[in-house]
mmCIF file of C-alpha atoms in Angstrom:
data_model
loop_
_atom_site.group_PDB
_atom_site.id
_atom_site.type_symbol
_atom_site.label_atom_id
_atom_site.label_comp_id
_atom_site.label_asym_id
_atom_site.label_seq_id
_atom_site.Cartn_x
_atom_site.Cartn_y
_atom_site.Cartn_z
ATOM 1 C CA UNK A 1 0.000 0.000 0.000
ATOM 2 C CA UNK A 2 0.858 3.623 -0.682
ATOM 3 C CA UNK A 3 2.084 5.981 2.425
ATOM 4 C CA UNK A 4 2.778 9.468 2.188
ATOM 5 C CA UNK A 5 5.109 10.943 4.925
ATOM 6 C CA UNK A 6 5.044 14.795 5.854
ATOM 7 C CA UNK A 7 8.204 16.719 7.880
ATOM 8 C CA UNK A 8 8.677 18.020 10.497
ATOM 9 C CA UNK A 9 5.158 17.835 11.731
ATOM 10 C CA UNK A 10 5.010 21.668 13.020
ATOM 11 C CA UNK A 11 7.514 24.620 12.871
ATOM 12 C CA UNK A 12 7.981 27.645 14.496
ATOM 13 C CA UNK A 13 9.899 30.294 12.401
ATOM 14 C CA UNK A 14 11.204 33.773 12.833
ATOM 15 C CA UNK A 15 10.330 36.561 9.726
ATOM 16 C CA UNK A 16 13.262 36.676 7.007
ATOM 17 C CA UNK A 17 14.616 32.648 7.580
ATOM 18 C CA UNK A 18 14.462 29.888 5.158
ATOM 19 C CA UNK A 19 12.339 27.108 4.721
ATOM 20 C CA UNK A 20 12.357 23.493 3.952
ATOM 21 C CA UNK A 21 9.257 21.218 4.125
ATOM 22 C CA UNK A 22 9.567 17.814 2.754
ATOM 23 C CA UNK A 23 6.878 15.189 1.599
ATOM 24 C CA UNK A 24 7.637 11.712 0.492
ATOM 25 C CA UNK A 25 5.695 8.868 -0.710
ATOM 26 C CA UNK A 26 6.250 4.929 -0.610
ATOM 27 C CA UNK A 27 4.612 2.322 -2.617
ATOM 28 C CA UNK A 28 4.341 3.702 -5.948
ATOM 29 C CA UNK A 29 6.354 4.914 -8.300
ATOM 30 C CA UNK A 30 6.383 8.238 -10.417
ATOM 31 C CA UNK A 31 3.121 10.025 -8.722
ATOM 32 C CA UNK A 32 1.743 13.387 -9.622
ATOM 33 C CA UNK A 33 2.850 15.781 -6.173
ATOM 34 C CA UNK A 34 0.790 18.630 -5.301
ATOM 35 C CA UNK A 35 1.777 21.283 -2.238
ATOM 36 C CA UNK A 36 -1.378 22.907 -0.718
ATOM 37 C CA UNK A 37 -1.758 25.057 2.018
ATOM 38 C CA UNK A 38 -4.833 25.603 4.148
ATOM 39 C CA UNK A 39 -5.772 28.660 6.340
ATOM 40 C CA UNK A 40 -7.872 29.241 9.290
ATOM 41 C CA UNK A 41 -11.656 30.132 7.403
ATOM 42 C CA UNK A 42 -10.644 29.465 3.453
ATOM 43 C CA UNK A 43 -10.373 26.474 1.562
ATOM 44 C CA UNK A 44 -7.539 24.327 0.498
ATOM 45 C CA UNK A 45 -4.934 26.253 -1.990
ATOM 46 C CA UNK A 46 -3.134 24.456 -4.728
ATOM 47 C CA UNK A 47 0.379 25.755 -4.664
ATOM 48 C CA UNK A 48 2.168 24.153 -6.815
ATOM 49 C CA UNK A 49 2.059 20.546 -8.408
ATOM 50 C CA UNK A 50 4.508 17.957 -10.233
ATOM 51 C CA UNK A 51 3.956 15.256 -13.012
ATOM 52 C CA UNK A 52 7.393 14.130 -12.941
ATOM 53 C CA UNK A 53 11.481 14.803 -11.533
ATOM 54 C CA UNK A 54 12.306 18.581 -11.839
ATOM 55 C CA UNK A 55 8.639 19.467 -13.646
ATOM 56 C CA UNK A 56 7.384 21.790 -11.264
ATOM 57 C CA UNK A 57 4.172 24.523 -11.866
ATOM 58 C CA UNK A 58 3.062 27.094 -9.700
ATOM 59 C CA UNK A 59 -0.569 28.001 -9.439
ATOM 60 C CA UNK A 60 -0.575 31.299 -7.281
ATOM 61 C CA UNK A 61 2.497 33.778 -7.220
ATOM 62 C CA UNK A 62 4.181 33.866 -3.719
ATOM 63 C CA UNK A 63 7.022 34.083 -1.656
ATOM 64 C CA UNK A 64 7.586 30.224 -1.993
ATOM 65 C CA UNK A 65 9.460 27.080 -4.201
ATOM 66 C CA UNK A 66 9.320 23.848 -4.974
ATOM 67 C CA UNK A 67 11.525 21.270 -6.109
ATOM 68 C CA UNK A 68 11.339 17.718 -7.319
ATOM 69 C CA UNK A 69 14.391 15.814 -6.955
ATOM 70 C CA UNK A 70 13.682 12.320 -6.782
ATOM 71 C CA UNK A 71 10.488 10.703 -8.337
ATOM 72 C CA UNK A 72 8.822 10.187 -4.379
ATOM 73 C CA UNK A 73 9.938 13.317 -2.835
ATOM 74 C CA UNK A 74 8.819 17.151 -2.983
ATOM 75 C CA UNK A 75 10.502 19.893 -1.242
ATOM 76 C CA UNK A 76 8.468 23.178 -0.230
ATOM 77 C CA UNK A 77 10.978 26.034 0.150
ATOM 78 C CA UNK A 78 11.324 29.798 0.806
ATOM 79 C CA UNK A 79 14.364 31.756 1.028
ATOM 80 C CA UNK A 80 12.940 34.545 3.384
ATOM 81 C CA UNK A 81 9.972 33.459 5.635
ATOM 82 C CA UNK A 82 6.958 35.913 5.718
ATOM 83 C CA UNK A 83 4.074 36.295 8.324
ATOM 84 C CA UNK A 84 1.692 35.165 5.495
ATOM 85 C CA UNK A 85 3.472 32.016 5.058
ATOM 86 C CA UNK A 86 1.740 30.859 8.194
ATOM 87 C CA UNK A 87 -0.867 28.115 7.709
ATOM 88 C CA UNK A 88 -1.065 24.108 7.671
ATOM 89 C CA UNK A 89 0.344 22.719 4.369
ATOM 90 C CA UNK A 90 -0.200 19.903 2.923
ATOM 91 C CA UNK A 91 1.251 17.319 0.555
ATOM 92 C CA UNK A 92 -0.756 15.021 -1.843
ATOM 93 C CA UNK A 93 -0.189 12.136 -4.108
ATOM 94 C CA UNK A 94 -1.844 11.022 -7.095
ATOM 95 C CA UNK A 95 -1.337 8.188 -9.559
ATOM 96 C CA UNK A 96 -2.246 10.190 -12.438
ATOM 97 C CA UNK A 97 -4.249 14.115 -13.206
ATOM 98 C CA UNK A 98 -7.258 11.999 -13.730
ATOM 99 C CA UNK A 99 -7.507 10.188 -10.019
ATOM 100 C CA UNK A 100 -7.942 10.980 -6.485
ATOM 101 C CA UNK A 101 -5.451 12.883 -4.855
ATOM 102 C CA UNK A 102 -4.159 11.306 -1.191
ATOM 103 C CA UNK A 103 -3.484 13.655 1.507
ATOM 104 C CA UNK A 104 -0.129 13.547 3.632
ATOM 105 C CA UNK A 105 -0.992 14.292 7.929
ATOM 106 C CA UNK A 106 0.532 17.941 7.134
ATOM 107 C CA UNK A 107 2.955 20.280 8.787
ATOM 108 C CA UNK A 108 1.853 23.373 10.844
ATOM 109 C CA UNK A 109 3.806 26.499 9.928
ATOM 110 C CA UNK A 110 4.153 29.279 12.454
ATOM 111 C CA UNK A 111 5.901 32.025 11.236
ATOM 112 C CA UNK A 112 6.387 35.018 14.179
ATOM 113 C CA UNK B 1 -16.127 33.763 -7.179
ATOM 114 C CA UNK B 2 -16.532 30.508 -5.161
ATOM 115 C CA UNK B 3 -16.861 27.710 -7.763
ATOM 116 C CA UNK B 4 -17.555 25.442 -4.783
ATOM 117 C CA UNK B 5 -19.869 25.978 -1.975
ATOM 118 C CA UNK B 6 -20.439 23.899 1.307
ATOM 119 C CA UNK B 7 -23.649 24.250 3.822
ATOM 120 C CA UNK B 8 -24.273 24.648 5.894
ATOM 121 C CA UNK B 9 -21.012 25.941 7.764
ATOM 122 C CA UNK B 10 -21.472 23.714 11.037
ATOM 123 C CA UNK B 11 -24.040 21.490 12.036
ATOM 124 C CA UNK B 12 -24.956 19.632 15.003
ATOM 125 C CA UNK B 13 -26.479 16.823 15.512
ATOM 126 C CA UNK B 14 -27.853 14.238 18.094
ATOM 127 C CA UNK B 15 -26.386 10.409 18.186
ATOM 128 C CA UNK B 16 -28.985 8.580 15.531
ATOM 129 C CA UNK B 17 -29.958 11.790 14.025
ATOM 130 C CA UNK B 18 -29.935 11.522 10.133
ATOM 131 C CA UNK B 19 -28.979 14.869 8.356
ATOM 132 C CA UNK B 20 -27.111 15.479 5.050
ATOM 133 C CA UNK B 21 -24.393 17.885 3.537
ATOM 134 C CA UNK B 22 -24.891 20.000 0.805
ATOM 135 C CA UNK B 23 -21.935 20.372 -1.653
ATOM 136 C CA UNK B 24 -22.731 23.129 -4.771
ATOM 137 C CA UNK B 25 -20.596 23.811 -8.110
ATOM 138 C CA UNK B 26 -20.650 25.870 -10.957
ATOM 139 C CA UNK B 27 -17.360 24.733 -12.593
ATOM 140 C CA UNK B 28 -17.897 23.715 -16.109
ATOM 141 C CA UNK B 29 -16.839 20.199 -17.684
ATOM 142 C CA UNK B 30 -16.511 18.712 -13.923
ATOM 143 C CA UNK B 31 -14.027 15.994 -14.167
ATOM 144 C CA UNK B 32 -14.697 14.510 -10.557
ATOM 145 C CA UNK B 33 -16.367 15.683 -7.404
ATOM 146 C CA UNK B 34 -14.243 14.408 -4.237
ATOM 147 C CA UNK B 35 -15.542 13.759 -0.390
ATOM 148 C CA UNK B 36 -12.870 14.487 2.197
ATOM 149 C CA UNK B 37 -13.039 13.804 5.828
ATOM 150 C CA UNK B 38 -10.774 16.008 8.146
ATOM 151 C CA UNK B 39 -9.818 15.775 11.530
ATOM 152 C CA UNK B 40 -8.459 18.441 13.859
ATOM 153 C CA UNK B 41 -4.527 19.001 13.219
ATOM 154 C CA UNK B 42 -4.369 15.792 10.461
ATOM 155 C CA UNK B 43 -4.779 16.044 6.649
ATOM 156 C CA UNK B 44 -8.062 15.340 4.892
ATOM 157 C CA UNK B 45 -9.371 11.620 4.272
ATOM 158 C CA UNK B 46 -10.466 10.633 1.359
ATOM 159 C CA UNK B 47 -14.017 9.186 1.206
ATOM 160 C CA UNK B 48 -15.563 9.360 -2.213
ATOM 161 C CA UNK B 49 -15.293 10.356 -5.607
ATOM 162 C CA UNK B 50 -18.366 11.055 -7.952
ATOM 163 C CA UNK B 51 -17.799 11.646 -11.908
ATOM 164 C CA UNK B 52 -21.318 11.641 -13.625
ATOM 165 C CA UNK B 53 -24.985 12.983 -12.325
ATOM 166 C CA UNK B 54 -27.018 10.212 -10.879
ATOM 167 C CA UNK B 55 -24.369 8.245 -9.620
ATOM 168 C CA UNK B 56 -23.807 7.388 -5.578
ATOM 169 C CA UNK B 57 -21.531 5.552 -3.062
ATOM 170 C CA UNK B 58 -21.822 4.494 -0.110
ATOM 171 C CA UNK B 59 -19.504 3.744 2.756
ATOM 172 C CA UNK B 60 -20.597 2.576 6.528
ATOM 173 C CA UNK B 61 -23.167 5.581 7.877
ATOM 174 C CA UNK B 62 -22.297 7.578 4.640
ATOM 175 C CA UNK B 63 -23.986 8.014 1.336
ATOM 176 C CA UNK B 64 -22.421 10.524 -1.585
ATOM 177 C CA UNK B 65 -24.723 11.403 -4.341
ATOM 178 C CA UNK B 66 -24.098 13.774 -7.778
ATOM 179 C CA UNK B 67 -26.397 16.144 -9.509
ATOM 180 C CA UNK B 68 -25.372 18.201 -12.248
ATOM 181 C CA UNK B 69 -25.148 21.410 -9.940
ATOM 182 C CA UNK B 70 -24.534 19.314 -6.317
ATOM 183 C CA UNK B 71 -23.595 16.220 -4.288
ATOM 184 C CA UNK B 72 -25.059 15.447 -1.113
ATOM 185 C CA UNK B 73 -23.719 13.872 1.196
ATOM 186 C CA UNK B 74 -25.858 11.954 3.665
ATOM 187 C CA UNK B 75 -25.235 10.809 7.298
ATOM 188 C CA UNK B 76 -27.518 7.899 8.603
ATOM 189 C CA UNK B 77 -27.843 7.243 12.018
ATOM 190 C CA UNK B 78 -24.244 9.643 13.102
ATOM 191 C CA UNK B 79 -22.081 8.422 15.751
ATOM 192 C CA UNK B 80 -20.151 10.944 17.896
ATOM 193 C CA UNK B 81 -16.689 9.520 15.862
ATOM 194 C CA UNK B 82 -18.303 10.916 12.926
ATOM 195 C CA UNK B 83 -18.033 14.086 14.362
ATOM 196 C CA UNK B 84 -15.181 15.861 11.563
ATOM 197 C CA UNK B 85 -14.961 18.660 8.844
ATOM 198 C CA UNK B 86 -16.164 17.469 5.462
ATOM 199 C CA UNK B 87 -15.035 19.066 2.677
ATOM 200 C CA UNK B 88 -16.210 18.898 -0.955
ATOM 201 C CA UNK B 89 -13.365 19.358 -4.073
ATOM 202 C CA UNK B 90 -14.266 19.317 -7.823
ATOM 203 C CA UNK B 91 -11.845 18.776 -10.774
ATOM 204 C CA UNK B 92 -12.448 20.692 -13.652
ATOM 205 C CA UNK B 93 -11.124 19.664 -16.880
ATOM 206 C CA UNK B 94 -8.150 19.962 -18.530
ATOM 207 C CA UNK B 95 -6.999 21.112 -15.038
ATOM 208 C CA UNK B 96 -4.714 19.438 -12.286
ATOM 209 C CA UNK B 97 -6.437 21.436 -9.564
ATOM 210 C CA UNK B 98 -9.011 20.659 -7.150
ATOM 211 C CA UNK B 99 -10.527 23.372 -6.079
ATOM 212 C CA UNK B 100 -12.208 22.632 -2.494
ATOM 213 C CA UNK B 101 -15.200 24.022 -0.855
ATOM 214 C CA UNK B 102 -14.858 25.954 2.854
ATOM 215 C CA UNK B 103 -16.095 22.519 4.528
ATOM 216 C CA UNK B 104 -18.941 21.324 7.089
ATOM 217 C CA UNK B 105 -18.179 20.863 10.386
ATOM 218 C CA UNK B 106 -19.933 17.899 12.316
ATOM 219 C CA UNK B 107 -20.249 17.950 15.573
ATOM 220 C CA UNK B 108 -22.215 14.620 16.816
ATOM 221 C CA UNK B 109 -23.449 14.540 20.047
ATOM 222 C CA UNK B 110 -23.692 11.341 22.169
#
């Protein structure tokens, strides 16, 4: 069976410092990735999403990156932390655009 | 604009009290319509996923149904476990996005 692993589970970050979330999945090989985040009162937000290594799209312009650098893992980045950034993201799986989309137990992003 | 829409906001309900969720879209060329269950502090859980109007699943107390403007879906006989937010998602075509509705929350009371 398929697993999906988030880290680290919640974060507490000063304005202006880096960031690196990471999302892996076992038991299947070359998934579709997605990065969402979720705050307090709004829906999920697709951030970005990958069909394969180093294919990366962004759907909303923001302060954050992804990367793809082996076919199981995804990397959520920033280079300078804002208090926006805050929120509960979330990685997902997929074994295709045309199937259901998994959802990783998330990492909770405090940014102060 | 909202493309998805999820009422009511909360809802409460007794143990054994049947109620349903209401789930509406107005995306165009739906490619899927997805049931999530989501616990405090954990990601969502997928329950369903509807493609065409007229078609339903069930699964334990739960039953997901499609029109061509909403899905339902309907909670027989709750327990307070099923107490949880439920969100709705749609897939448009042509599109790798789901685009997810606000959510319900359940609260079940023993």
């Amino acid at each position: 069976s398929q697993t999906i692993h988030q880290w680290p589970a919640t974060l507490v970050q000063p304005v202006g410092s880096p960031l690196s979330l990471e999302c892996t999945v076992e038991g299947t090989s070359n998934p579709n990735l997605y990065w969402y985040r979720q705050a307090a009162g709004r829906g999920l937000q697709l951030l970005f999403y990958s069909v394969g290594i180093g294919q990366i799209s962004s759907e909303v312009p923001q302060n954050l990156s992804a990367s793809r650098p082996q076919d199981r893992q995804f990397i959520l980045s920033s280079k300078k932390l804002l208090l926006s950034d805050s929120g509960f993201y979330l990685c997902a799986w997929s074994p295709n655009s045309q199937e259901t989309q998994y959802f990783g137990p998330g990492t909770r992003l405090l940014v102060l | 604009e909202d493309q998805v829409t999820q009422s009511p906001e909360a809802l409460r309900l007794q143990e054994g009290e049947s109620s349903s969720l209401n789930c509406s879209y107005t995306v165009s060329g739906l490619r899927g319509l997805f049931w999530y269950r989501q616990d405090p502090g954990k990601g969502p859980e997928f329950l369903f996923t509807l493609y065409s109007a007229g078609e339903e699943k069930e699964k334990e107390r739960l039953k997901a149904t499609l029109t061509k403007k909403e899905s339902f879906l309907h909670i027989t006989a709750p327990k307070p476990e099923d107490s949880a937010t439920y969100l709705c998602a749609v897939r448009q075509g042509g599109s790798e996005k789901l685009v997810f509705g606000k959510g319900t929350k359940l609260t079940v009371n023993p």
